[in-house]
Short mmCIF file of C-alpha atoms in Angstrom, two decimals:
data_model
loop_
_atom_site.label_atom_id
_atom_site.label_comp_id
_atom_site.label_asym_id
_atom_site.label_seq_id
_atom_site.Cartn_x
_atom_site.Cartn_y
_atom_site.Cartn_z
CA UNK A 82 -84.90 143.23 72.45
CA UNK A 83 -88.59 143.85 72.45
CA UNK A 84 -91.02 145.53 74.75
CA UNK A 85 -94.49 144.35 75.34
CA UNK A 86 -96.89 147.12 76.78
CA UNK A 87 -99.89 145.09 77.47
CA UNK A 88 -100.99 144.80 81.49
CA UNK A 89 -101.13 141.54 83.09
CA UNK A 90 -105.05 141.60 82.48
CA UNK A 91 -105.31 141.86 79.18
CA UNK A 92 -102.26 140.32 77.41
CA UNK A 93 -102.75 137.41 75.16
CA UNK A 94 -100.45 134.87 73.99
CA UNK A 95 -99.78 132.55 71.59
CA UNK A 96 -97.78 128.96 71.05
CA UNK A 97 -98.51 128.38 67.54
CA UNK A 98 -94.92 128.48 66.46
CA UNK A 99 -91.41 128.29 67.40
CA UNK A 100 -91.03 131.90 66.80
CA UNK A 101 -94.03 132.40 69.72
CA UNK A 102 -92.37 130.17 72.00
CA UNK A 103 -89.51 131.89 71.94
CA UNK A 104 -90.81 135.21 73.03
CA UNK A 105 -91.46 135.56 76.88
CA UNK A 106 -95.31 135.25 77.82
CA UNK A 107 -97.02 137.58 79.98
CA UNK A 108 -99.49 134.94 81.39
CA UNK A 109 -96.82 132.80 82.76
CA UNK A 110 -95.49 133.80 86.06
CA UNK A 111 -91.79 132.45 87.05
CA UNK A 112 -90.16 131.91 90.04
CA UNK A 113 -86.73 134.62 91.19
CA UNK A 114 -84.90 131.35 91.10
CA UNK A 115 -85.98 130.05 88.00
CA UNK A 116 -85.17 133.62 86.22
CA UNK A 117 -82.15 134.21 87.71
CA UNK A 118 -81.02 130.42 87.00
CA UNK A 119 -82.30 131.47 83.40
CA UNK A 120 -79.97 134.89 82.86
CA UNK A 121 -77.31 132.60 84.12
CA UNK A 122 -76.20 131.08 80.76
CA UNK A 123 -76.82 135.00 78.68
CA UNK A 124 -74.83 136.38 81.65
CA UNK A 125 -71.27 133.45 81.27
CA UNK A 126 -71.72 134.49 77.34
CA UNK A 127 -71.43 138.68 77.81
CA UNK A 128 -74.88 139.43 77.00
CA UNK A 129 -74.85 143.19 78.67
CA UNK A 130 -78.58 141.95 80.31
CA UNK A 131 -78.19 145.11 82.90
CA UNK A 132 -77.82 147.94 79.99
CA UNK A 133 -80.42 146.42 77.96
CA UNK A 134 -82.88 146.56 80.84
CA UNK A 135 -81.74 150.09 81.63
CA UNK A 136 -82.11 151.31 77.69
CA UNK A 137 -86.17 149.87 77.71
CA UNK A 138 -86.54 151.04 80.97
CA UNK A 139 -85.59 154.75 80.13
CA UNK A 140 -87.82 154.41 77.10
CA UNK A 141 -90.65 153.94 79.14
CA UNK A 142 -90.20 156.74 81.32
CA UNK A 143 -89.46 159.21 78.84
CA UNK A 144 -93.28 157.98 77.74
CA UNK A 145 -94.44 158.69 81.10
CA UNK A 146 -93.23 162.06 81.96
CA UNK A 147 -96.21 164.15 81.60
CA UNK A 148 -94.80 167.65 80.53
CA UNK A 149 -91.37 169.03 79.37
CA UNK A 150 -89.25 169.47 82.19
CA UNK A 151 -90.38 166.50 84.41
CA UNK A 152 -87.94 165.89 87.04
CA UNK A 153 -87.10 162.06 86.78
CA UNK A 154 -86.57 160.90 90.89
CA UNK A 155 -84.95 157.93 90.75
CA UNK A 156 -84.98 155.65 94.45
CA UNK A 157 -82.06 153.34 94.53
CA UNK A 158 -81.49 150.31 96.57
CA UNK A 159 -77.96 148.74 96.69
CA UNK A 160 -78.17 146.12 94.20
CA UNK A 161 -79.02 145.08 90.74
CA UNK A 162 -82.38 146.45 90.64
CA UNK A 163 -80.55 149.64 91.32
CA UNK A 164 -78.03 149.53 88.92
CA UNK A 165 -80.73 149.07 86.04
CA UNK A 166 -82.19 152.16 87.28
CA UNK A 167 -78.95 154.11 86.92
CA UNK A 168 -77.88 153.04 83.94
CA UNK A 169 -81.22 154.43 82.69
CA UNK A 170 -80.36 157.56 84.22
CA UNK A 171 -77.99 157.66 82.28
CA UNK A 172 -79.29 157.29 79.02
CA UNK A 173 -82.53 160.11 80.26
CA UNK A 174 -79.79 162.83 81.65
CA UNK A 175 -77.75 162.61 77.80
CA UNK A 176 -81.50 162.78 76.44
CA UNK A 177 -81.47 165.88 78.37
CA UNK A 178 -83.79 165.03 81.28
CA UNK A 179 -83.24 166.35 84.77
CA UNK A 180 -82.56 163.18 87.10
CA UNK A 181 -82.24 163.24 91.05
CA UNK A 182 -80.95 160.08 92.51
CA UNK A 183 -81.59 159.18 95.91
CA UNK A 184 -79.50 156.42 97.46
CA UNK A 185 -82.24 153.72 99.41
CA UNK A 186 -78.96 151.45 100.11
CA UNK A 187 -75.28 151.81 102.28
CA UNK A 188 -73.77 151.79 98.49
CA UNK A 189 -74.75 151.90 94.62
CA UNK A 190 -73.99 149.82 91.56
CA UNK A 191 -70.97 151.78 91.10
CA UNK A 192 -70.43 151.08 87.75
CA UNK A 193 -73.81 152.75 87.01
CA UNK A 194 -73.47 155.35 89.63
CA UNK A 195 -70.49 156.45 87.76
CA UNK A 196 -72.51 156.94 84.38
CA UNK A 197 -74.95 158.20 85.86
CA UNK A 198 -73.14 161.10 87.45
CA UNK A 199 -70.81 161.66 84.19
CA UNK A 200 -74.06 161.92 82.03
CA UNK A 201 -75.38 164.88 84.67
CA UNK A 202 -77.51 162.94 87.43
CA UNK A 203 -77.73 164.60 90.55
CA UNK A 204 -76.74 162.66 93.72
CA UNK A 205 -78.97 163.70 96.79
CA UNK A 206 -77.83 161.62 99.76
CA UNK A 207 -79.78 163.80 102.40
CA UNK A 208 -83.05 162.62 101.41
CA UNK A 209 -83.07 159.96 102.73
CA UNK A 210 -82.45 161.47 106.59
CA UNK A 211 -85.24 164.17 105.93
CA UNK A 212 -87.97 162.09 103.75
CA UNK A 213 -91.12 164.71 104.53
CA UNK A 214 -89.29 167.55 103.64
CA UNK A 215 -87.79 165.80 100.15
CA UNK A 216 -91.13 164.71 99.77
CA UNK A 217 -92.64 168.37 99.90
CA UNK A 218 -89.85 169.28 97.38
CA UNK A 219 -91.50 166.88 94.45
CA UNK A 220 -93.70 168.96 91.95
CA UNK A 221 -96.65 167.22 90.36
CA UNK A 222 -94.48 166.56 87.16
CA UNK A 223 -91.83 164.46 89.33
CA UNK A 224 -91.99 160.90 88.00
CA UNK A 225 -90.71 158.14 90.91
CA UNK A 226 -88.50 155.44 89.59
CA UNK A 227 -88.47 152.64 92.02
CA UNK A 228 -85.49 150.64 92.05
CA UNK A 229 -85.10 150.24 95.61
CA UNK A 230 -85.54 146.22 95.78
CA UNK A 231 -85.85 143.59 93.22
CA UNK A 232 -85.74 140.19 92.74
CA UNK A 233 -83.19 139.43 95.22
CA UNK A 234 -85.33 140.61 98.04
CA UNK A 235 -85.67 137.62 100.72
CA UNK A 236 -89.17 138.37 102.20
CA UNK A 237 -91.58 140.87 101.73
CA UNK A 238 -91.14 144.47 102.80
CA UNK A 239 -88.94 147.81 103.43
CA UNK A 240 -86.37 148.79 105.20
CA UNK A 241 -84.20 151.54 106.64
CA UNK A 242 -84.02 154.20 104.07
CA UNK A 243 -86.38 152.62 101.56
CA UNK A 244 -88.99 152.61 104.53
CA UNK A 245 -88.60 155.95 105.77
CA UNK A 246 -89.09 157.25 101.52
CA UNK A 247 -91.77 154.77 101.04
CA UNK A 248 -93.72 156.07 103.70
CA UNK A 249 -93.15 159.61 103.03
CA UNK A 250 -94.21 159.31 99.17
CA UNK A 251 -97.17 156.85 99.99
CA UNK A 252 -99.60 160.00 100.26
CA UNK A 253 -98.32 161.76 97.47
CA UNK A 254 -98.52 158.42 95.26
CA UNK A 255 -102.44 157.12 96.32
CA UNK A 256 -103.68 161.32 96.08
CA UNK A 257 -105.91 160.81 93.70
CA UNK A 258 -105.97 165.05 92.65
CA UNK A 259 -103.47 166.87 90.63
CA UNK A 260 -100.95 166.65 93.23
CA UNK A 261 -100.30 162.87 92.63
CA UNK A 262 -97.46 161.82 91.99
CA UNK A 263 -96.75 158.67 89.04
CA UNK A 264 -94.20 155.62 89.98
CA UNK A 265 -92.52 153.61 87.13
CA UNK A 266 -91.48 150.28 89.01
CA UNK A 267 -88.12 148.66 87.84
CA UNK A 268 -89.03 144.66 87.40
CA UNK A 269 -91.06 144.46 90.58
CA UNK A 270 -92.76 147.03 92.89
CA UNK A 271 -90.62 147.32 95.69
CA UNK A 272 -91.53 145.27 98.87
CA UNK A 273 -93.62 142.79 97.02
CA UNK A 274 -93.32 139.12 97.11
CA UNK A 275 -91.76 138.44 94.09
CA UNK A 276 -92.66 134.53 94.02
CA UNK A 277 -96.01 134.84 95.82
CA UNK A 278 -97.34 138.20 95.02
CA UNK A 279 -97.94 139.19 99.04
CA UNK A 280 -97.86 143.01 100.38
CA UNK A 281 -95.69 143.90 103.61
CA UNK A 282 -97.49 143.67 106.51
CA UNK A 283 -97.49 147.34 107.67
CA UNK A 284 -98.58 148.31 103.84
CA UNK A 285 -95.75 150.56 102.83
CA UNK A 286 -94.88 150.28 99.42
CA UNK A 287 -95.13 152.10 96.65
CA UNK A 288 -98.28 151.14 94.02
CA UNK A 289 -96.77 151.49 90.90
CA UNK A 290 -98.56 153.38 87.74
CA UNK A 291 -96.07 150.89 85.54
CA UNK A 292 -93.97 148.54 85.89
CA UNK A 293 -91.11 147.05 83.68
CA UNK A 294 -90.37 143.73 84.02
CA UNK A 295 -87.27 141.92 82.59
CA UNK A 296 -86.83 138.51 81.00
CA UNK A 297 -89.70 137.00 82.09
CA UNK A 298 -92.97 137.68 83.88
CA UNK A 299 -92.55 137.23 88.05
CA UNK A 300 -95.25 134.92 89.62
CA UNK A 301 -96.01 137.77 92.26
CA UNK A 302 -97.20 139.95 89.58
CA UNK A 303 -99.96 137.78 88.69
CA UNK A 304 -101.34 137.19 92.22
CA UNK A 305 -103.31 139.53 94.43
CA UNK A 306 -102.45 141.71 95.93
CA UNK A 307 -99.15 142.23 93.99
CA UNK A 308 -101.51 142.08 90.41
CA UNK A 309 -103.12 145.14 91.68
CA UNK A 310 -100.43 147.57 92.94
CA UNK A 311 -98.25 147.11 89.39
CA UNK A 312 -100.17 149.15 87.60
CA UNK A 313 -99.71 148.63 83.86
CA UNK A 314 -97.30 145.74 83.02
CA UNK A 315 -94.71 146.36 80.28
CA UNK A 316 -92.62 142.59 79.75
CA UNK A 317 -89.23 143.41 78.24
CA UNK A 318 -87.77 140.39 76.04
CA UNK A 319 -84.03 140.09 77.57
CA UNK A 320 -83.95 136.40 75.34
CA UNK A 321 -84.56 133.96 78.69
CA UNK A 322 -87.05 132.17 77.19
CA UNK A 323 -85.13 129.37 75.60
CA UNK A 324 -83.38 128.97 78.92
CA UNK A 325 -85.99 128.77 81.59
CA UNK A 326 -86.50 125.33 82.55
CA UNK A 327 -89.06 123.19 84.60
CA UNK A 328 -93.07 124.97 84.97
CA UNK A 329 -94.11 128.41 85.69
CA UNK A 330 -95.43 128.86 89.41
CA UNK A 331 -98.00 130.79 87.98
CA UNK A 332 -100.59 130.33 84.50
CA UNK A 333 -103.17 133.02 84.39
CA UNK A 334 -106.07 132.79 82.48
#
């Protein structure tokens, strides 16, 4: 596994070999269906695709913490977006870094809720019911890990918990003083249109100062306004390439 940390607007690529085709492009933008008929295959033959995410995730956010000490705050959601955020969690609390999770969904990837926990994550499910006064909590070293909503997300937007948080954080993240706090998006800012690149309507989300993106690069991420509330674009190679079939939606120049 490999980790690109170019941004979407200044990545180049290459075809000149086999070797090149074989590694994901950053310029191509795929569809959630075309990716997730890609992991199928790696998925029926036991490739762990979910740990590997989690393990370059956590590297990147042990990058971005921006003292010793840095609270990691990791936002959940309920599915697989929010399991790769726990299992990295994981691997940061046995590295010895101070993780809070806070539960966006009715449940958790329990599988990595249970590492997660084991390897000394905290669990705050009040939160979520009091958002401004969690939000007052964060020091200026907090990092935000968004996993609330990824790929599988239907339409653009946020809901319920992930609504109430998003909205509460939205200052904190677009300060622009020493108070500000940094968001490390897991594969997809939350709320985005992950095929089309379009914002919610009511403009809650949370602009991301990275985000890591598995497999393959998401069409939304390369259109406005999704491009420009990603931040810096890190492309993990999770070995879909050979298995993603028919044209990208997207081909950025």
């Amino acid at each position: 596994m490999t980790s690109s940390g170019a941004s979407s607007s200044g990545a180049s690529s290459s075809g000149a070999s086999a070797a090149d085709a074989a590694v994901p492009s950053i310029r191509d933008g795929w569809s959630a269906e075309q990716i997730r008929a890609a992991e199928r295959p790696l998925l029926d033959a036991g490739v762990p695709l979910m740990r590997q995410a989690a393990s370059a995730l956590a590297a990147v956010v042990r990058d971005e913490l921006s003292e010793p000490g840095g609270r990691v705050v990791l936002l959940a959601g309920s599915g697989n977006n929010g399991g790769d955020g726990l299992f990295a969690a994981a691997e940061l609390c046995r590295d010895g870094v101070p993780v809070t999770i806070v539960p966006t969904g009715s449940r958790l990837h329990e599988a990595g809720l249970t590492a997660a926990v084991e390897a000394g994550a905290e669990l705050d499910r009040a939160a979520a019911a009091h958002p401004a006064r969690f939000v007052d909590s964060l020091g200026p070293a907090a990092l935000i890990v968004d996993a609330m909503v990824g790929i599988g997300a239907s339409e653009p937007g946020l809901r319920g918990a992930a609504h109430a948080l998003a909205t509460a954080l939205l200052p904190r993240v677009t300060e622009r003083d020493a108070q500000r706090l940094r968001v490390v998006a897991v594969d997809v800012p939350s709320g985005i249109g992950v095929d089309d690149g379009t914002a919610p309507d009511d403009g809650v989300l949370l602009p991301a100062t990275v985000t890591v993106t598995f497999g393959a690069m998401k069409a939304g991420l390369l259109r406005s306004p999704a491009a420009a509330l990603a931040g810096s674009v890190r492309l993990v190679d999770l070995g879909l390439s050979p298995h993603l079939s028919g044209d990208p939606l997207v081909r950025a120049r």
